[in-house]
Short mmCIF file of C-alpha atoms in Angstrom, two decimals:
data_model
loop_
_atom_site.label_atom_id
_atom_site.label_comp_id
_atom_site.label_asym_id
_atom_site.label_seq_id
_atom_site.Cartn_x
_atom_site.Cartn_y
_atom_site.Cartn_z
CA UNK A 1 5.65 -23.26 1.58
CA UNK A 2 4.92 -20.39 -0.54
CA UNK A 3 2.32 -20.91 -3.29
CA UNK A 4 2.12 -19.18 -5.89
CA UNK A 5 0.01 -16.43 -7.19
CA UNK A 6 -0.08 -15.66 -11.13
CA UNK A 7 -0.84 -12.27 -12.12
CA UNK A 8 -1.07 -9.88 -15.19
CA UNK A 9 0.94 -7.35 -14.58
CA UNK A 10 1.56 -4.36 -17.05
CA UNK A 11 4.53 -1.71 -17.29
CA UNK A 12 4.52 1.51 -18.81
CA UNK A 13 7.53 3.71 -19.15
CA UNK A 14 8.28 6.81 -21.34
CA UNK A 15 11.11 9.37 -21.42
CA UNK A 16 9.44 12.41 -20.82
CA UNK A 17 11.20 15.39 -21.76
CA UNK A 18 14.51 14.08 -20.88
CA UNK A 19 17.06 12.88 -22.88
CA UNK A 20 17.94 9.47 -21.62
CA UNK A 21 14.99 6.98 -19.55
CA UNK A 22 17.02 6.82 -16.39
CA UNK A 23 14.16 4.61 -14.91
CA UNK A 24 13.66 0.93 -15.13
CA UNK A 25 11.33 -1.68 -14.54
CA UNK A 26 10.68 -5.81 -14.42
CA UNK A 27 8.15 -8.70 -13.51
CA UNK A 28 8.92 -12.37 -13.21
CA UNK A 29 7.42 -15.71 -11.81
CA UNK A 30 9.14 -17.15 -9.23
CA UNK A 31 8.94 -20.02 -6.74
CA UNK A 32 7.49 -18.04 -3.90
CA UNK A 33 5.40 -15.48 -6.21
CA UNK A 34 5.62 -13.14 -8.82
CA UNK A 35 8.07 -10.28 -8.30
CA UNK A 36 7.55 -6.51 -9.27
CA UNK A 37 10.30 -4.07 -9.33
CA UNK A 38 10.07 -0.19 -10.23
CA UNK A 39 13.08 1.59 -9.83
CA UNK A 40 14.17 5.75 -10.97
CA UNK A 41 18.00 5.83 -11.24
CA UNK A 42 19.90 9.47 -10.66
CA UNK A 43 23.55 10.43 -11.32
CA UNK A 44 25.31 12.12 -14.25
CA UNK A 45 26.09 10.37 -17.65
CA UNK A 46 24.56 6.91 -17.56
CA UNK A 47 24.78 6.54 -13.81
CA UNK A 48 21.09 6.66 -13.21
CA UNK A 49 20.05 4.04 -15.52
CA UNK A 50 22.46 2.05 -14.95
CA UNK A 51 21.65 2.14 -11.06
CA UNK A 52 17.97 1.33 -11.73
CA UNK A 53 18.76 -1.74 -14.03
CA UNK A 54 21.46 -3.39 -11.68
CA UNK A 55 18.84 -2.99 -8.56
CA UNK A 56 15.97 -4.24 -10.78
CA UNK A 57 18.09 -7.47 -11.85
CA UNK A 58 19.85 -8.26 -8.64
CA UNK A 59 16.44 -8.35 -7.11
CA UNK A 60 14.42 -10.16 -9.45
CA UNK A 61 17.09 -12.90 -9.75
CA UNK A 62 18.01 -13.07 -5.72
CA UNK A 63 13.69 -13.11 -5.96
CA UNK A 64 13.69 -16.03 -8.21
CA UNK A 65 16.78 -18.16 -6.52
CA UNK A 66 14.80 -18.48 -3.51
CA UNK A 67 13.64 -21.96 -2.11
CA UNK A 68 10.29 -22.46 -1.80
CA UNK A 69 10.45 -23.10 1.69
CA UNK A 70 12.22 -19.62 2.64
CA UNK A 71 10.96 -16.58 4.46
CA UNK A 72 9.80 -14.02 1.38
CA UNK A 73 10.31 -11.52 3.77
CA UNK A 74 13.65 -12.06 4.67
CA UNK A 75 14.38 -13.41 0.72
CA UNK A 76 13.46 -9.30 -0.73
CA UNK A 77 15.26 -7.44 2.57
CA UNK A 78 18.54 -10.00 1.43
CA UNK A 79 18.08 -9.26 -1.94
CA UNK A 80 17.61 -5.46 -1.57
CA UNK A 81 20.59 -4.98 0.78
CA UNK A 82 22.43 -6.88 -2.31
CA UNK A 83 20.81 -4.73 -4.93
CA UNK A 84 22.60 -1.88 -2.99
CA UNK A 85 26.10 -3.12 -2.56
CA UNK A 86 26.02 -4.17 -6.24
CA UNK A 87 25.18 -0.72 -6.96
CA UNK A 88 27.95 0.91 -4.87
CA UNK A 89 30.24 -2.00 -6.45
CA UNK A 90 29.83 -0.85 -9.34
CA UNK A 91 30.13 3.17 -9.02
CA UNK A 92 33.91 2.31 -6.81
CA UNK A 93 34.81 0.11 -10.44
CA UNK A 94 34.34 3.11 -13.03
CA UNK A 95 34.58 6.67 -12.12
CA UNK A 96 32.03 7.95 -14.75
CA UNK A 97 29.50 5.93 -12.67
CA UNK A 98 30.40 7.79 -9.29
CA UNK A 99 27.63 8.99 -7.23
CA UNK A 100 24.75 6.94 -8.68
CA UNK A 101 21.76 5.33 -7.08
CA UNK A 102 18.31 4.84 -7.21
CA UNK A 103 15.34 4.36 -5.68
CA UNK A 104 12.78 1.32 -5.44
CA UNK A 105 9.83 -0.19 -5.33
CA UNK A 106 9.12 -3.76 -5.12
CA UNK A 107 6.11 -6.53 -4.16
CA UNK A 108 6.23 -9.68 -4.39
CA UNK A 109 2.72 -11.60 -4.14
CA UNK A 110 1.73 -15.17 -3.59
CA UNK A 111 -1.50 -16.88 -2.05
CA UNK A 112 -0.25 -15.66 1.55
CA UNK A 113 0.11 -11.93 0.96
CA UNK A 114 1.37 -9.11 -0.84
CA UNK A 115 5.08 -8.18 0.65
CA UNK A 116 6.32 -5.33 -0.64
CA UNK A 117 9.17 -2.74 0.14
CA UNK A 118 10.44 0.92 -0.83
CA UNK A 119 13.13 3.28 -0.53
CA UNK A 120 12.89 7.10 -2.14
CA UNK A 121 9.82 8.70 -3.66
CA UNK A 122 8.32 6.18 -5.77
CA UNK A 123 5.81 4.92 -4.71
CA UNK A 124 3.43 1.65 -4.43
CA UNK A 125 -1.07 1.92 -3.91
CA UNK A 126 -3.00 -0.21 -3.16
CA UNK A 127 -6.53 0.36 -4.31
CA UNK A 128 -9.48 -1.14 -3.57
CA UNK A 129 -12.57 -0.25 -5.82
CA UNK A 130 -12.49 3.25 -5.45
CA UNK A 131 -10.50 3.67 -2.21
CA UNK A 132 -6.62 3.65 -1.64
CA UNK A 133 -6.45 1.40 1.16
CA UNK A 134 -2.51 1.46 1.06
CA UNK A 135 0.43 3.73 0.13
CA UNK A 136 3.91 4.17 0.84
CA UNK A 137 4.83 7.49 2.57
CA UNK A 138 8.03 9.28 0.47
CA UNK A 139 11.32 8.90 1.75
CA UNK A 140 12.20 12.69 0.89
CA UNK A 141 12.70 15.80 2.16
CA UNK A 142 9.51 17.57 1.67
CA UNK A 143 7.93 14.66 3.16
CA UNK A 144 9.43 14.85 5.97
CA UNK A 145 7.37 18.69 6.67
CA UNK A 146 4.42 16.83 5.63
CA UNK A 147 4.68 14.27 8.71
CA UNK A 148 4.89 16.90 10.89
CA UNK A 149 1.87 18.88 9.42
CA UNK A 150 3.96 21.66 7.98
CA UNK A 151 2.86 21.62 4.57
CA UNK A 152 0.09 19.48 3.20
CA UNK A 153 1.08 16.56 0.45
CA UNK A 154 0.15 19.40 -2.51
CA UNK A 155 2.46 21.70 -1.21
CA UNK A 156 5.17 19.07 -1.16
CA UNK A 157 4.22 18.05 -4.72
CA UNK A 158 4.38 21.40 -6.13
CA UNK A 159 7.90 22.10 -4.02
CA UNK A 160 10.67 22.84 -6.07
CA UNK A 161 12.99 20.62 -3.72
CA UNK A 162 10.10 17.94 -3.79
CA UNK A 163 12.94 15.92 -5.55
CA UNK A 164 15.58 15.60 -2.34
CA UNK A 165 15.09 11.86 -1.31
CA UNK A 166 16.34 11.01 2.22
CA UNK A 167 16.43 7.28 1.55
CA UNK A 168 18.21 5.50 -1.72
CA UNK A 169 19.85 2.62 -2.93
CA UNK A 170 23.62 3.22 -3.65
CA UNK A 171 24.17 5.89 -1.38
CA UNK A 172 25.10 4.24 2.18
CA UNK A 173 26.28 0.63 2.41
CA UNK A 174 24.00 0.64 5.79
CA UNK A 175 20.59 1.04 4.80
CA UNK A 176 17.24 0.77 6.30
CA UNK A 177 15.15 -1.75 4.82
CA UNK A 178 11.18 -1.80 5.99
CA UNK A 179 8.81 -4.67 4.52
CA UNK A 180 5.48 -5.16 4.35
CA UNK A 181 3.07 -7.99 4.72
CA UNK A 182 0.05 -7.26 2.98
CA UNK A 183 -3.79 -9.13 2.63
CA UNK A 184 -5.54 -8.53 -0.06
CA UNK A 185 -8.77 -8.59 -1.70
CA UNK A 186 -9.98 -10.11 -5.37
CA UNK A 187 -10.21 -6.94 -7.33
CA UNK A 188 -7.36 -5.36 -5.47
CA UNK A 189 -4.97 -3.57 -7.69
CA UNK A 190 -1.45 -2.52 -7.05
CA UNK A 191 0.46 0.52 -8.88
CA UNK A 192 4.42 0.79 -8.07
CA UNK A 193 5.18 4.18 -10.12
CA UNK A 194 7.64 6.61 -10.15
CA UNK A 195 7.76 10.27 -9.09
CA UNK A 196 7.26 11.38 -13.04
CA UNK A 197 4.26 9.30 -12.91
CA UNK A 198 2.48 10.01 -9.75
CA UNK A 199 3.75 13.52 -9.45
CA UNK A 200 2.30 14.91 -12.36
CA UNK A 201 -0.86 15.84 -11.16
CA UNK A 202 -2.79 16.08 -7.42
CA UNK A 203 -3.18 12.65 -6.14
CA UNK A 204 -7.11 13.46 -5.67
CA UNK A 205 -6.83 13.62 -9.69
CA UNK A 206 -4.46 10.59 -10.21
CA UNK A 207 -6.46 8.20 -8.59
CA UNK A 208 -9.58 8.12 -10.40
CA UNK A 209 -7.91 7.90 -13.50
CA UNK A 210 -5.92 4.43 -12.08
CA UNK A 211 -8.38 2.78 -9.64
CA UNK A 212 -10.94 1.20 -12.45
CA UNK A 213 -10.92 -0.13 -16.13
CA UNK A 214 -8.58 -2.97 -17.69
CA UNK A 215 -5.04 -2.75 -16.55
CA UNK A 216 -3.37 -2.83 -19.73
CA UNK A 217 -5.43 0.20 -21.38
CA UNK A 218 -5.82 2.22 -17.91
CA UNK A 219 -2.10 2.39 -17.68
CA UNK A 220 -1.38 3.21 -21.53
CA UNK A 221 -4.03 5.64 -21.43
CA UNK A 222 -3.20 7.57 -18.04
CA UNK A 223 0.89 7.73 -19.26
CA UNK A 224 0.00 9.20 -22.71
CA UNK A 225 -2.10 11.99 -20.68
CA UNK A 226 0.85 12.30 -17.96
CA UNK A 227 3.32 12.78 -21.21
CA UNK A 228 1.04 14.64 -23.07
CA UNK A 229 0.42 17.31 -19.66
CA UNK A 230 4.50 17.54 -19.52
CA UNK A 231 4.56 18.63 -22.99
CA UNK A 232 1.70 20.87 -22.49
CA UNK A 233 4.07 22.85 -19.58
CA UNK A 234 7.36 22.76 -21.91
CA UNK A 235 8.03 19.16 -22.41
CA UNK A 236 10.79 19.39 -19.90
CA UNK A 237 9.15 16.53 -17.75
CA UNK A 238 10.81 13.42 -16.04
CA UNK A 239 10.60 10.24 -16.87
CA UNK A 240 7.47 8.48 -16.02
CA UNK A 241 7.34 4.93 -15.22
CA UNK A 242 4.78 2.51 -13.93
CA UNK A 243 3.58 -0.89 -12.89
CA UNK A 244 0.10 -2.27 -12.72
CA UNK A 245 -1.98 -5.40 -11.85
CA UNK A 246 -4.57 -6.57 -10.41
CA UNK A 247 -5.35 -9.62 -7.88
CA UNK A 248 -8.30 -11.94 -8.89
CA UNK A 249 -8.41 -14.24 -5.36
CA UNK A 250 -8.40 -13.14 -1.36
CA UNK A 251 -5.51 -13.99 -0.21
CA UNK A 252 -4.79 -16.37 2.47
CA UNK A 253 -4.32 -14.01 5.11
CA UNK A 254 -7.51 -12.26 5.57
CA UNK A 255 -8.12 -8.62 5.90
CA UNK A 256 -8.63 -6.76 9.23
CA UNK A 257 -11.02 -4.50 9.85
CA UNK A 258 -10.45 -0.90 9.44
CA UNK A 259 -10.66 1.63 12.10
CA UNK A 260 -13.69 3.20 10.04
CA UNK A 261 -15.65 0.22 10.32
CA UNK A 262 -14.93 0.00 14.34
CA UNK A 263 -16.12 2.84 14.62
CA UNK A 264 -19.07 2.00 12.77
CA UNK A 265 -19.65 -0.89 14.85
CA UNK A 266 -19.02 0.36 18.44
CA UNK A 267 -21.51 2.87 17.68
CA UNK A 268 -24.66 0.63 16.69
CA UNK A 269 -23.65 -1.35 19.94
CA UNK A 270 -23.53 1.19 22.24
CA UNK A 271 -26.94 2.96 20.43
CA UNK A 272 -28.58 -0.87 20.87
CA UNK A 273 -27.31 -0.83 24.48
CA UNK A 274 -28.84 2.55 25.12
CA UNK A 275 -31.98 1.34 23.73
CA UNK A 276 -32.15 -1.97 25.97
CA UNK A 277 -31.29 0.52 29.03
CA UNK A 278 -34.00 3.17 28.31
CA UNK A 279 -36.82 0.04 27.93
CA UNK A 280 -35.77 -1.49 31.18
CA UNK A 281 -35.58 2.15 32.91
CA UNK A 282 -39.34 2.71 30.90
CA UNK A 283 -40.81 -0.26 32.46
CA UNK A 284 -39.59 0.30 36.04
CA UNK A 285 -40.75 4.00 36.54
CA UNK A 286 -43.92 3.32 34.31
CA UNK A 287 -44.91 0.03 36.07
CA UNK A 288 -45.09 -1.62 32.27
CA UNK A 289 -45.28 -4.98 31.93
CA UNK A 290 -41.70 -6.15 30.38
CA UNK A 291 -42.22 -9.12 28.13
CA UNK A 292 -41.15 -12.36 29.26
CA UNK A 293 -40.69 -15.33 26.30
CA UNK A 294 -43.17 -18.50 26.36
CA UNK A 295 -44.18 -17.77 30.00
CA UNK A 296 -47.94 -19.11 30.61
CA UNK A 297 -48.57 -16.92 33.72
CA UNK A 298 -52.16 -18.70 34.03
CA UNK A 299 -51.23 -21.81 34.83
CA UNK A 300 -49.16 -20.85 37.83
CA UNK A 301 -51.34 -18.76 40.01
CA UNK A 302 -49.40 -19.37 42.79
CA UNK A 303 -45.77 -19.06 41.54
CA UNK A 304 -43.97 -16.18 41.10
CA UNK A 305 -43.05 -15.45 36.65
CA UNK A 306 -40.01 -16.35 35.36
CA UNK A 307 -37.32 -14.03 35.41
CA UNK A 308 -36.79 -11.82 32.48
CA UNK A 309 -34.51 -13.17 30.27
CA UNK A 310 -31.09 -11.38 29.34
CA UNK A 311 -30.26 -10.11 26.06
CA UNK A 312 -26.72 -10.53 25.84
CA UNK A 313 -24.67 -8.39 23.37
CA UNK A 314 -21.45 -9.77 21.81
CA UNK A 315 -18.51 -8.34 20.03
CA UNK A 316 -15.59 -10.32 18.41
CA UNK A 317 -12.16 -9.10 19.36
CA UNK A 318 -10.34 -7.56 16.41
CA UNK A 319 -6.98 -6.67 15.93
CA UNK A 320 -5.88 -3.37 16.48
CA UNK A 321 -3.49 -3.37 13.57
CA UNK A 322 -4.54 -2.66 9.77
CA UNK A 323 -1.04 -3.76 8.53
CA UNK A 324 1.57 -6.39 9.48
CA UNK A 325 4.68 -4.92 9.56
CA UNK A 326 7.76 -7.66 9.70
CA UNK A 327 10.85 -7.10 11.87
CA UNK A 328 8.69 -5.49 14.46
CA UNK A 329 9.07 -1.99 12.70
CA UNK A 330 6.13 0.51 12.73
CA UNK A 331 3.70 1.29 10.22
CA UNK A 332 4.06 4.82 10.57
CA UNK A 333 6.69 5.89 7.69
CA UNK A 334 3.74 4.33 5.51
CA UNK A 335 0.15 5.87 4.65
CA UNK A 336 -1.93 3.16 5.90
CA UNK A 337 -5.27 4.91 6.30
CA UNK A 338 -8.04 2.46 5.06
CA UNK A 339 -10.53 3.31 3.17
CA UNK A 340 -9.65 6.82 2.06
CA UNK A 341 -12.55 7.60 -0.34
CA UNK A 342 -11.25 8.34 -4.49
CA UNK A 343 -13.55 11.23 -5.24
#
């Protein structure tokens, strides 16, 4: 059974310089946690926002129809793949509607985990203190240069086709849904924004601005600077759009160790093995005496010392993977890297 896990969750969303908010947003309580969705609709007329709300619904309500007892990974890829069709129902029903979609972000987050999806270039963090120890990697064109080291993430912000997604809902009927089982921390806190949000300024900027203070102010405060840095560059700005909350309990499935702290640890064991080696190597070519524990030489004239006793250095086995990743798909269209510092 899935228990729930109640949290605070805030939403900020302003129309830019745009004339219509084409993006949309929702949180509810359900049996098997509290769902988040953050969607940014596109298409002419009122295609966009329309796309955004009917993915935003159909998931929260497939979300909160769910038994108890069900898989909440297998409830949000159901409800996702129905978000879409709905979508694509809709556009074939009225012509002025042709053509739209959207894109998405959604968690949903009980005692067990934090299991969360995406499609597009919005985006969902996961920040711990002041390090991002999660992020989605964009579905989008400019992306796409970035995995393959042609152009660093700046260069794909500041792109002028930085807004070509290569994954949406409404598009395909056939569509690629990846989710993601996440642990948690208490203190954790969890952003799903849109590209008007999160593009606005260089992530190394963004983040310090986000990662501390109370939720409800933090988020007010850092979309009245976002909307007041559009206006600043001609107030022709997209809409910006955000979600934010924070966890106040581990959860139940406990966090593995990052690769950073492996490290850490595989060196102090091999320096304390080094040591051990250089005192034993020390004592044979120098003839030292190596000490030997509660031995009372003096008393046995005749008998040879007790051997030396071994020390005897143990590691625990850890798991090589940061992330669960459900349906046996790979991490890798994700950001995963733990512990990347917020200067």
């Amino acid at each position: 059974m899935n228990s729930k896990s109640k949290i605070e969750c805030h939403i900020q969303s302003l129309i830019g310089g745009r004339s219509e908010n084409q993006d949309s947003a929702g949180v509810m309580e359900t049996d098997i946690g509290t769902v988040v969705v953050v969607c940014d609709g596109m298409g002419a007329l009122n295609g966009g926002s329309t796309a955004s709300r009917i993915a935003v619904t159909t998931v929260m309500n497939d979300v909160a129809a769910a038994q108890p007892d069900e898989s909440v990974a297998d409830v949000l890829k159901a409800a996702i793949i129905h978000a879409n069709n709905a979508i694509i129902d809709a556009a074939e029903n009225d012509d002025e509607l042709a053509g739209m979609g959207t894109t998405l972000t959604a968690v949903i987050i009980n005692d067990e985990c934090a299991t969360l999806s995406y499609l597009g270039a919005s985006r969902i963090y996961q920040l711990r203190g002041r390090n991002k120890v999660f992020r989605t990697f964009d579905h989008s064109l400019v992306f796409q240069s970035v995995r393959v080291g042609l152009i660093t993430e700046e260069q794909a912000r500041l792109s002028s086709q930085s807004n070509i997604i290569t994954k949406a809902l409404g598009i395909n009927r056939e569509i690629d849904v990846e989710i993601y089982e996440l642990p948690y921390l208490a203190g954790d806190r969890f952003v799903l924004c849109t590209d008007g949000f999160w593009g606005a300024m260089p992530e190394k900027e963004l983040l310090p601005k986000i990662a501390k203070g109370n939720v409800s102010i933090t988020l007010e405060k850092t979309a009245i600077q976002i909307d007041l840095l559009g206006i600043r560059h001609g107030g022709h700005h997209d809409n910006l759009t955000a979600a934010m909350f924070d966890v106040t309990k581990d959860s139940k499935r406990k966090v593995k160790m990052s690769k950073k702290v492996k490290l850490v640890l595989a060196s102090l064991v091999l320096a304390l093995v080094a040591s051990l080696a250089l005192n034993v190597y020390q004592c044979v070519k120098y003839g030292h005496a190596c000490p030997v524990e509660n031995t009372a030489t003096t008393s046995m004239p005749d008998e040879a010392a007790p051997a030396d006793q071994q020390n005897v250095v143990r590691k625990d086995a850890v798991d090589a993977e940061a992330d669960t990743v459900v349906n046996n798909e790979a991490v890798a269209p994700a950001d995963t890297t733990a512990s990347s510092s917020i200067e």
